[in-house]
Amino acid sequence: MTETKLLLCDCLKSQAIDAEAIENTSGLTCSEVHTELCRKEAGFAEDALRAGNVVIACQQERQAFEDLAAELDVADPVFVDIRDRAGWTEDASSATPKMAALIADALLPHPGEKVLDISSGGTCLILGDTEPALAAAADLCNTLSVTVLLAPEAELPVNDDRRFDIVRGRLKSATGALGQFKLSFDALQERIPGGRGAPAWTEPKNGGRTECDIVLDIRHTQPLFPAAEKREGYLRADPGSADAFRRAVLEASQLIGTFEKPIHIRLDETLCAHSRAQKTGCSRCLDLCPTGAITPAGDHVDVDPMICAGCGSCSAACPSGAISYDAPPVAHTFQRLRTLASSWRELSDTAPRLLVHDSGHGADLIRLSARYGKGLPADVIPMEMPGLAGFGHAEALGALASGFSSVTLLASPTTETDGIPFQVELGNTLAGQDRISVIEPTDPDQLEAALYLEPASALTEQPILPLGTRRQITRLAAKAIHPEGSLLSLPTGAPYGSVTLNQDACTLCLSCVSLCPSGALKENPDQPQLRFQEDACLQCGICTNICPESALSLEPRLNLADEALRPRVLKEEEPFHCVECGKPFGVRSMVERMTEKLAGNHSMFKDNKAARLIQMCDDCRVNSVYHSENNPFAMGERPRVRTTDDYISKRRDH
């Protein structure tokens, strides 16, 4: 196989590139540093493309190189942007370490994306006032199968267009997404075809139902769905804005055929701590999901991939890992962090800063800053993420412990920010300093003002390899940042912590053990004992909700000592020994309390012999009841089976 070759270009000498250092760090064979690879020196690109296995360090002219590959009938090259993200900067420090890190990140194998097919036949429902709704229907009816829903009191214009259907009524409910909307109506009326003059209507009926592939909503009312802009197939526009109206109609005309929708989230129902025995525990993902894609489904939650927009908030907040981002997987994100940090360290003794951004607004600001402003500081490494809200405290701590001095999230106007402040607060509490932050710049100047500050001074003495689950990496990173093994108090709602037991209230019924979803609360099969393993506790609250004595309470914290990895005894008591056989069973205090309460006071335990049953083990209790005088299971002597001889002898006697 041909070795990978990296084509470098300084873009008309507008950036300095150290090809030798990059080659030594990346292990790639680097070309000479070209000046105009996309034009005058395109022959070198042609030769490299024919040879195959090529990486081109230019993103701006990607289309030109892909067109060239198509002309040559060869595979498209891999691209990495080191100019806008590293080379174009007013920072006098060397950008070579960052270039090497970006190249190494670009060359990581990207996990395949899971998708599902969505089929849209082009059935479209238009909601709105008469004039704009009919105008939109006239534009779309030659492409889509259109139905217009007007208000019950709406009047049709004289020039009635029969190329699409018109109904009147009130929309009662709507569910679904592109290709599978389900709607119901009240006061539904259909036009009666034929006749002279204004069309007649059927009698209003409630409970009408229909399905469609696309919904075009040009009403002045509230949208049908939460986070409506993220609901595929639901197009909403202000009819007063000609541009918005035109864009919505154009987009609707394109939504016919089969489409691939990424499956953003992976769900492991067995790990979910939503509820047990109809007692609700964790609801973090339900509280944060902007589109309503997550719903309760018994002991766990369910995720509708058709509605999920992939913001990632649920993945960052899930305490157990039952929900995790899968486009790409969380493990790939940690691999990228490890690669960026280790590649930087090979060429620099200082610590870099991490800038996490999205592929839209954030990437655009970085490009504009590079071309027209100061560019990014040389020590700021940008990392593009598809679901910015999915970069939570675990990912930020993994970055800090891998060697980054700080982590900055660049939020865009479309970023779901509801869960981010808590993730930042939790991450900074665990890091011990304000090394994690969020910025929301609207232009390159604001971005530069936020980044051209004195970098954070706190560094991790011994970088870690962020491997394992998000919980494991959080603990590993926190121990690297706090090698002394501190006990860190955390804000309410944190997914790490301990439980506090009221010794006097607890009866060791162990109902909390049977329902604990993570196994943090344990029993001892050999004696009455309640044990607790702190590192497994999700702080879901099921134990506090299920405890009949309200003896448990939650304490959010992270214990970095090794004792948190081992079960410890919260409460233990002596077992009661059966008064018949001497076998230990139950808890002494409970048996004695039951005896005191029931003996002589309850109709079933009036005499001492009956009360003695309370103090027997299961086997002895059954045996005692079976042989008692008032045995409820006792029967008379079984009658003898009647035979033919009995029948004949009885007839003879008569």
XYZ file of C-alpha atoms in Angstrom:
654
model
C 0.000 0.000 0.000
C 1.241 3.476 -0.886
C 2.421 5.424 2.141
C 0.344 8.451 3.063
C 1.634 11.714 1.627
C 0.781 15.141 2.980
C 0.622 18.001 0.473
C 1.496 21.339 2.060
C 0.841 24.816 0.693
C 1.587 28.186 2.322
C -1.209 29.849 0.309
C 0.773 32.543 -1.520
C 3.287 32.702 1.354
C 0.639 33.858 3.807
C 1.611 31.307 6.485
C 4.768 29.658 7.780
C 4.876 25.852 7.657
C 7.660 23.713 9.153
C 7.397 20.615 6.936
C 10.255 18.796 8.668
C 8.744 19.141 12.149
C 5.321 18.056 10.914
C 6.808 15.047 9.133
C 8.747 13.968 12.219
C 5.674 14.305 14.436
C 2.987 12.876 12.184
C 5.026 10.099 10.582
C 3.694 11.191 7.184
C 5.782 11.876 4.119
C 5.440 15.613 3.561
C 5.756 17.329 0.220
C 7.737 20.472 -0.207
C 5.843 23.544 0.910
C 4.040 24.722 -2.221
C 2.803 28.249 -2.778
C -0.111 27.856 -5.201
C -1.006 24.172 -5.176
C -4.558 24.761 -6.383
C -3.495 26.662 -9.509
C 0.036 27.002 -10.887
C 1.352 23.950 -9.035
C -1.713 21.774 -9.612
C 0.488 19.265 -11.445
C 1.990 18.173 -8.125
C -1.546 17.570 -6.822
C -2.373 15.519 -9.925
C 0.670 13.295 -9.434
C -0.147 12.775 -5.746
C -3.801 11.985 -6.492
C -2.800 9.402 -9.101
C -0.421 7.797 -6.585
C -3.271 7.655 -4.047
C -3.423 7.841 -0.254
C -2.964 11.598 -0.139
C -3.861 14.256 2.425
C -4.156 17.878 1.275
C -3.629 20.601 3.869
C -6.190 22.957 2.388
C -9.909 23.196 3.042
C -10.757 26.366 1.132
C -10.111 24.812 -2.289
C -11.562 21.420 -1.406
C -14.067 21.553 -4.258
C -11.290 22.214 -6.799
C -9.268 19.223 -5.622
C -12.336 16.958 -5.536
C -13.174 18.026 -9.106
C -9.596 17.232 -10.095
C -9.872 13.774 -8.514
C -13.109 13.179 -10.426
C -11.420 14.149 -13.709
C -8.594 11.725 -12.953
C -11.090 9.037 -11.878
C -9.316 8.501 -8.544
C -10.461 8.494 -4.931
C -11.065 11.798 -3.170
C -8.210 12.884 -0.905
C -8.441 13.563 2.834
C -8.461 17.265 3.765
C -7.189 19.107 6.815
C -7.446 22.850 7.420
C -4.259 24.218 8.997
C -4.432 27.695 7.490
C -7.678 29.119 8.918
C -7.313 27.179 12.155
C -3.594 27.640 12.789
C -1.458 29.341 10.124
C -3.312 32.602 9.695
C -2.704 34.295 13.035
C -1.138 37.459 14.381
C 0.244 35.505 17.326
C 4.023 35.543 17.078
C 4.343 32.117 18.699
C 4.959 29.078 16.513
C 1.817 27.448 15.128
C 3.643 24.236 14.200
C 2.569 22.239 17.306
C -1.071 23.094 16.580
C -0.694 22.185 12.899
C 0.726 18.796 13.881
C -2.165 18.233 16.301
C -4.797 19.161 13.701
C -3.229 16.859 11.115
C -3.123 13.953 13.569
C -6.794 14.552 14.444
C -7.811 14.631 10.775
C -6.131 11.295 10.120
C -7.969 9.413 12.881
C -10.294 6.752 11.432
C -13.821 8.093 11.683
C -16.394 5.555 12.891
C -19.150 4.825 10.425
C -22.380 6.700 10.922
C -25.555 4.768 11.703
C -28.527 5.942 9.681
C -32.123 5.029 9.034
C -34.046 5.594 5.827
C -36.917 8.063 5.736
C -39.363 7.874 2.837
C -41.443 10.872 1.890
C -44.100 10.510 -0.785
C -44.660 14.251 -0.887
C -48.015 14.539 0.893
C -48.029 18.031 2.374
C -50.373 19.769 4.798
C -50.328 23.576 4.743
C -51.561 25.503 7.785
C -52.236 29.219 7.610
C -54.510 32.074 6.696
C -56.365 31.815 3.429
C -54.280 34.066 1.184
C -50.730 32.900 2.029
C -51.783 29.253 2.453
C -53.420 29.145 -0.981
C -50.444 30.945 -2.520
C -48.079 28.333 -1.091
C -50.365 25.533 -2.260
C -50.387 26.961 -5.793
C -46.576 26.953 -5.820
C -46.287 23.392 -4.490
C -49.221 21.515 -5.999
C -47.349 20.558 -9.179
C -44.620 18.895 -7.089
C -46.380 17.691 -3.942
C -49.785 16.318 -3.028
C -51.110 19.314 -1.125
C -53.951 19.794 1.346
C -54.671 23.196 2.876
C -56.245 23.450 6.334
C -58.108 26.722 6.905
C -59.910 28.010 9.975
C -63.575 26.912 10.359
C -64.810 30.421 9.582
C -62.514 30.976 6.549
C -64.059 31.968 3.222
C -62.607 30.828 -0.110
C -61.782 33.291 -2.876
C -63.844 33.283 -6.042
C -61.084 31.781 -8.208
C -61.190 28.347 -6.615
C -58.137 26.236 -7.515
C -58.913 22.516 -7.838
C -55.298 21.334 -8.142
C -55.133 20.778 -4.387
C -57.514 19.925 -1.555
C -58.910 22.422 0.899
C -60.487 21.568 4.254
C -61.640 23.643 7.187
C -61.268 22.789 10.847
C -59.191 23.094 14.004
C -55.938 21.175 14.417
C -56.203 19.249 17.667
C -52.871 17.393 17.878
C -49.773 16.618 15.843
C -46.991 14.085 16.318
C -44.173 12.630 14.267
C -41.581 13.990 11.840
C -40.720 13.882 8.156
C -42.485 11.016 6.417
C -44.682 10.077 9.390
C -46.679 13.010 10.734
C -49.959 12.057 12.417
C -52.583 14.755 12.929
C -56.087 14.955 14.355
C -58.770 17.607 13.863
C -62.007 18.888 15.302
C -64.824 20.631 13.416
C -63.471 19.161 10.193
C -65.272 20.084 6.978
C -64.554 19.050 3.402
C -65.588 20.804 0.227
C -68.517 19.277 -1.646
C -67.570 19.144 -5.333
C -69.989 20.461 -7.933
C -72.722 23.040 -7.762
C -72.918 26.666 -8.760
C -71.536 29.615 -6.819
C -69.561 29.307 -3.574
C -68.667 25.695 -2.675
C -70.709 23.896 -0.075
C -69.145 22.155 2.950
C -69.880 18.936 4.781
C -71.172 19.057 8.348
C -68.400 19.652 10.930
C -67.092 16.456 12.513
C -64.741 15.938 15.441
C -62.026 13.322 15.652
C -60.768 13.528 12.071
C -57.352 11.938 11.523
C -54.787 11.981 8.767
C -51.128 11.301 8.035
C -48.730 13.272 5.882
C -45.034 13.571 5.070
C -44.542 17.342 5.322
C -46.168 20.117 7.351
C -45.806 23.712 6.154
C -46.902 26.028 8.965
C -47.336 29.681 7.981
C -49.667 30.653 10.809
C -49.084 33.519 13.252
C -49.625 31.222 16.250
C -47.199 29.178 18.338
C -45.362 26.324 16.555
C -46.787 22.826 16.785
C -43.671 21.321 18.349
C -40.999 22.273 20.881
C -37.710 23.267 19.242
C -39.683 23.436 16.006
C -36.650 24.344 13.902
C -35.132 20.969 14.757
C -38.177 18.923 13.682
C -37.424 17.511 10.247
C -40.267 17.867 7.801
C -41.888 20.665 9.826
C -41.328 23.973 8.042
C -42.394 27.172 9.702
C -42.248 30.665 8.253
C -43.678 34.085 8.945
C -46.000 34.846 6.015
C -45.109 38.510 6.440
C -41.475 37.798 5.529
C -41.230 37.222 1.797
C -37.754 35.675 2.069
C -38.716 33.266 4.868
C -41.915 32.326 3.041
C -40.034 31.644 -0.188
C -37.344 29.579 1.539
C -39.927 27.446 3.321
C -41.841 26.751 0.107
C -38.624 25.900 -1.737
C -37.481 23.565 1.039
C -40.855 21.822 1.109
C -40.624 21.174 -2.640
C -37.365 19.281 -2.085
C -38.680 16.937 0.620
C -39.776 14.075 -1.585
C -37.916 10.780 -1.947
C -35.804 8.686 0.424
C -33.461 10.366 2.887
C -30.882 9.120 5.385
C -31.255 10.341 8.959
C -28.340 9.858 11.362
C -29.049 7.947 14.542
C -27.498 10.363 17.011
C -28.104 8.568 20.295
C -27.395 5.059 21.583
C -29.671 3.749 24.342
C -28.889 0.874 26.692
C -32.147 0.282 28.560
C -30.516 -1.997 31.145
C -28.413 0.898 32.483
C -31.241 3.424 32.677
C -32.100 4.664 36.178
C -35.338 6.412 35.283
C -37.601 4.451 37.630
C -38.184 1.221 39.508
C -41.446 -0.170 40.877
C -43.285 2.932 39.612
C -41.016 5.188 41.674
C -39.355 7.847 39.545
C -35.636 8.325 39.917
C -33.475 10.042 37.312
C -35.179 12.368 34.809
C -32.192 14.409 33.640
C -32.534 13.529 29.959
C -36.305 14.088 30.004
C -35.842 17.533 31.515
C -33.271 18.588 28.909
C -34.488 17.119 25.604
C -35.574 20.146 23.533
C -37.591 18.225 20.937
C -39.469 15.808 23.182
C -37.752 12.827 21.554
C -37.217 11.173 24.959
C -40.248 9.777 26.772
C -40.785 7.496 29.808
C -41.233 3.808 28.976
C -41.637 1.973 32.265
C -38.401 1.497 34.168
C -36.400 3.174 31.403
C -36.803 5.921 28.826
C -37.284 5.615 25.100
C -35.682 7.727 22.358
C -37.483 8.392 19.084
C -34.691 8.643 16.493
C -37.033 10.372 14.052
C -37.535 13.304 16.411
C -34.059 13.390 17.992
C -32.063 16.332 16.617
C -28.730 15.189 18.056
C -28.003 18.133 20.363
C -26.248 15.786 22.820
C -27.625 17.301 26.049
C -28.925 13.932 27.231
C -25.552 12.252 26.727
C -23.748 14.868 28.822
C -26.292 14.613 31.650
C -26.889 10.834 31.791
C -25.336 9.521 35.044
C -25.126 5.867 34.028
C -24.205 5.992 30.345
C -27.574 4.523 29.362
C -27.853 7.339 26.822
C -24.704 8.278 24.969
C -23.880 10.206 21.844
C -23.239 7.891 18.930
C -22.571 10.134 15.932
C -19.667 9.842 16.615
C -19.433 7.680 19.760
C -18.207 9.170 23.022
C -15.106 6.961 22.898
C -14.096 8.603 19.612
C -14.316 12.045 21.222
C -11.930 10.972 23.982
C -9.605 9.468 21.373
C -9.527 12.821 19.579
C -8.704 14.635 22.819
C -5.882 12.211 23.500
C -4.519 12.587 19.966
C -4.638 16.391 19.963
C -2.921 16.684 23.333
C -0.195 14.092 22.693
C 0.646 15.482 19.237
C 1.008 18.973 20.687
C 3.296 17.756 23.472
C 5.753 16.298 20.977
C 6.617 19.804 19.768
C 5.889 22.039 22.748
C 6.617 22.153 26.464
C 3.699 24.477 27.164
C 0.068 23.506 27.522
C -2.487 24.300 24.805
C -6.030 25.552 25.237
C -9.004 23.711 23.734
C -11.758 25.510 21.808
C -14.799 23.302 21.164
C -17.167 24.580 18.464
C -19.843 23.461 16.018
C -19.569 23.039 12.256
C -21.682 26.086 11.468
C -21.507 29.306 13.435
C -18.296 28.473 15.303
C -16.387 27.297 12.236
C -17.496 30.405 10.319
C -16.254 32.750 13.070
C -12.868 31.006 13.109
C -12.518 31.340 9.318
C -13.534 35.014 9.344
C -11.145 35.765 12.191
C -8.284 34.072 10.324
C -8.885 35.882 7.034
C -9.859 39.338 8.266
C -8.796 39.525 11.926
C -6.156 38.264 14.310
C -6.859 34.568 13.853
C -6.784 32.124 16.740
C -3.951 32.368 19.273
C -1.186 29.858 18.555
C -1.955 27.865 21.715
C -5.703 27.505 21.035
C -6.561 24.209 19.342
C -10.045 24.172 17.768
C -12.064 20.967 17.929
C -15.255 20.697 15.885
C -18.125 18.730 17.450
C -21.436 17.751 15.824
C -23.393 17.996 19.104
C -21.834 20.772 21.170
C -24.149 20.262 24.150
C -22.877 16.671 24.340
C -19.440 17.930 25.376
C -20.074 17.721 29.103
C -18.071 17.741 32.305
C -16.540 14.320 31.628
C -15.177 15.375 28.235
C -13.895 18.681 29.629
C -12.144 16.957 32.552
C -10.701 14.390 30.140
C -9.251 17.255 28.098
C -7.749 18.959 31.171
C -6.225 15.736 32.446
C -4.855 14.952 28.969
C -2.771 18.119 28.995
C -4.975 21.063 28.033
C -4.773 24.054 30.352
C -8.378 25.159 29.751
C -11.502 24.260 27.810
C -13.751 26.840 26.118
C -17.091 25.989 24.533
C -18.051 28.294 21.658
C -21.844 28.259 21.703
C -23.822 29.288 18.650
C -27.359 30.732 18.443
C -28.654 27.222 17.646
C -26.814 25.444 20.471
C -29.051 23.904 23.126
C -27.611 25.650 26.172
C -30.068 24.551 28.880
C -27.767 21.839 30.219
C -24.402 23.495 29.555
C -24.209 25.839 32.605
C -24.584 22.939 35.032
C -21.999 20.872 33.134
C -19.567 23.799 33.327
C -20.269 24.329 37.035
C -19.791 20.642 37.771
C -16.622 20.460 35.678
C -15.090 23.504 37.387
C -15.982 22.130 40.819
C -14.206 18.886 39.970
C -11.245 20.688 38.376
C -10.864 22.985 41.357
C -10.538 26.146 39.246
C -12.487 28.042 36.598
C -10.748 26.278 33.742
C -13.937 25.492 31.802
C -15.968 28.309 30.263
C -18.610 29.116 27.652
C -18.476 32.008 25.215
C -21.211 33.146 22.829
C -19.561 35.549 20.364
C -21.624 36.895 17.501
C -18.686 38.150 15.443
C -14.923 37.483 15.055
C -13.979 40.507 17.165
C -15.831 39.118 20.170
C -14.212 35.732 19.602
C -10.742 37.260 19.563
C -11.471 39.373 22.649
C -12.411 36.224 24.546
C -9.378 34.197 23.434
C -6.554 36.747 23.453
C -6.400 36.722 27.219
C -3.821 35.418 29.624
C -4.063 31.587 29.353
C -4.907 29.508 32.391
C -1.846 28.607 34.436
C -3.048 25.410 36.082
C -1.621 22.289 34.430
C -1.906 18.590 35.053
C 1.454 17.297 36.213
C 0.975 13.815 34.787
C -1.330 13.606 31.738
C -3.681 10.649 31.584
C -5.013 8.466 28.802
C -8.803 9.074 28.844
C -10.005 5.500 28.445
C -13.219 3.910 29.708
C -16.722 5.186 30.375
C -17.517 8.824 31.077
C -17.776 8.084 34.812
C -14.472 6.254 34.850
C -12.730 9.031 32.948
C -14.195 11.664 35.253
C -12.810 9.899 38.286
C -9.455 9.246 36.619
C -9.157 12.876 35.502
C -10.170 14.256 38.901
C -7.532 12.078 40.588
C -4.906 13.353 38.138
C -5.884 16.946 38.922
C -6.111 16.232 42.679
C -3.419 13.600 43.301
C -3.852 13.977 47.053
C -7.216 12.232 46.793
C -9.654 14.888 47.975
C -13.290 14.634 48.939
C -14.985 17.098 46.596
C -18.395 18.554 47.466
C -20.532 18.861 44.349
C -23.607 20.910 43.417
C -27.072 19.454 43.864
C -27.979 17.263 40.920
C -24.476 15.941 40.353
C -24.381 12.283 39.227
C -21.760 11.352 41.840
C -22.202 11.086 45.561
C -22.985 9.174 48.700
C -26.096 8.300 50.670
C -26.656 9.201 54.309
C -28.543 6.699 56.463
C -30.645 7.452 59.519
C -29.603 4.519 61.682
C -32.563 4.796 64.016
C -35.154 4.884 61.221
C -33.716 2.080 59.079
C -35.276 -1.343 59.645
C -33.002 -3.180 57.198
C -35.958 -4.084 55.006
C -33.531 -3.814 52.046
C -36.164 -2.500 49.627
C -33.558 0.021 48.508
C -31.179 -2.806 47.595
C -33.687 -4.600 45.407
C -34.407 -1.449 43.378
C -30.992 0.241 43.158
C -30.336 0.377 39.368
C -26.543 0.524 39.634
C -25.965 -1.939 42.476
C -24.486 0.759 44.701
C -26.640 -0.479 47.593
C -25.946 -4.110 48.410
C -26.974 -6.755 50.916
C -24.958 -9.439 52.656
C -26.546 -12.868 52.139
C -24.898 -14.166 55.315
C -26.183 -11.589 57.808
C -28.535 -8.586 58.110
C -26.390 -5.888 56.574
C -26.821 -2.886 54.261
C -23.692 -2.027 52.284
C -22.885 0.840 49.938
C -20.303 1.281 47.177
C -19.919 4.998 46.599
C -18.329 5.099 43.141
C -21.354 3.224 41.704
C -23.971 5.638 43.077
C -25.809 7.604 40.364
C -27.667 9.910 42.772
C -30.842 8.936 40.912
C -32.990 9.159 44.039
C -34.866 5.890 43.650
C -33.657 4.668 47.045
C -34.874 7.802 48.813
C -38.249 7.568 47.067
C -38.756 3.880 47.833
C -37.579 3.763 51.454
C -40.708 3.229 53.616
C -39.020 4.847 56.612
C -37.479 7.822 54.723
C -34.173 6.778 56.231
C -31.985 7.625 53.203
C -30.846 10.972 51.823
C -28.452 11.902 49.019
C -25.137 13.703 49.391
C -23.587 14.887 46.084
C -19.811 14.576 46.239
C -16.877 12.794 44.627
C -14.693 10.743 46.935
C -11.343 10.243 45.186
C -10.012 7.892 47.874
C -9.788 4.194 47.060
C -12.324 3.454 49.788
C -15.044 4.690 47.418
C -14.347 1.687 45.204
C -15.112 -0.812 47.971
C -18.452 -1.567 49.646
C -18.776 -0.237 53.178
C -21.338 -1.179 55.785
C -24.036 1.410 56.419
C -25.907 -0.640 59.001
C -25.841 -4.163 60.410
C -27.640 -5.998 63.167
C -27.689 -9.411 64.777
C -29.924 -11.986 63.090
C -32.746 -13.567 65.066
C -32.379 -17.295 65.723
C -35.377 -19.506 65.152
C -36.862 -20.657 68.476
C -37.407 -24.148 67.013
C -34.322 -25.039 64.996
C -31.928 -22.218 65.909
C -31.339 -21.166 62.269
C -30.608 -17.437 61.900
C -33.213 -15.470 59.966
C -34.417 -11.875 59.778
C -33.248 -9.024 61.980
C -33.420 -9.398 65.765
C -34.779 -5.902 66.380
C -37.491 -6.318 63.768
C -38.638 -9.742 65.022
C -38.706 -8.490 68.603
C -40.627 -5.374 67.546
C -43.181 -7.479 65.637
C -43.576 -9.871 68.573
C -44.139 -6.978 70.965
C -46.674 -5.357 68.665
C -48.673 -8.447 67.625
C -48.503 -10.959 70.491
C -51.708 -10.755 72.489
C -52.926 -7.751 70.491
C -53.862 -9.298 67.152
C -56.638 -11.812 66.651
C -54.304 -14.281 64.950
C -51.725 -14.157 67.760
C -53.867 -14.169 70.912
C -52.230 -17.166 72.613
C -48.533 -17.751 73.201
C -48.401 -20.718 70.823
C -49.609 -18.618 67.909
C -47.344 -15.710 68.850
C -44.430 -18.110 68.849
C -44.875 -18.446 65.054
C -43.455 -14.937 64.640
C -40.157 -16.166 66.071
C -39.829 -19.161 63.719
C -38.046 -19.427 60.411
C -40.106 -20.138 57.290
C -39.657 -23.913 57.395
C -40.507 -24.274 61.058
C -43.482 -21.932 60.766
C -45.013 -24.030 57.974
C -44.322 -27.246 59.842
C -45.848 -25.908 63.048
C -49.017 -24.694 61.342
C -49.421 -27.956 59.444
C -49.344 -30.041 62.618
C -51.443 -27.719 64.723
C -54.967 -28.610 65.899
C -56.527 -25.836 63.833
C -54.522 -26.532 60.732
C -56.384 -24.767 57.891
C -54.949 -27.321 55.476
C -56.085 -30.340 57.437
C -58.724 -32.675 55.900
C -60.782 -35.579 57.116
C -59.911 -39.152 56.282
C -60.000 -39.674 52.544
C -63.064 -41.717 51.525
C -62.458 -45.208 50.154
C -62.751 -45.535 46.400
C -66.000 -47.252 45.386
C -65.471 -50.326 43.212
C -67.657 -52.510 40.962
C -67.905 -55.121 43.724
C -69.322 -52.494 46.081
C -71.953 -51.602 43.511
C -72.935 -55.261 42.924
C -73.063 -56.108 46.628
C -75.276 -53.104 47.294
C -77.755 -54.246 44.635
C -77.743 -57.801 46.034
C -78.564 -56.474 49.511
C -81.597 -54.725 48.101
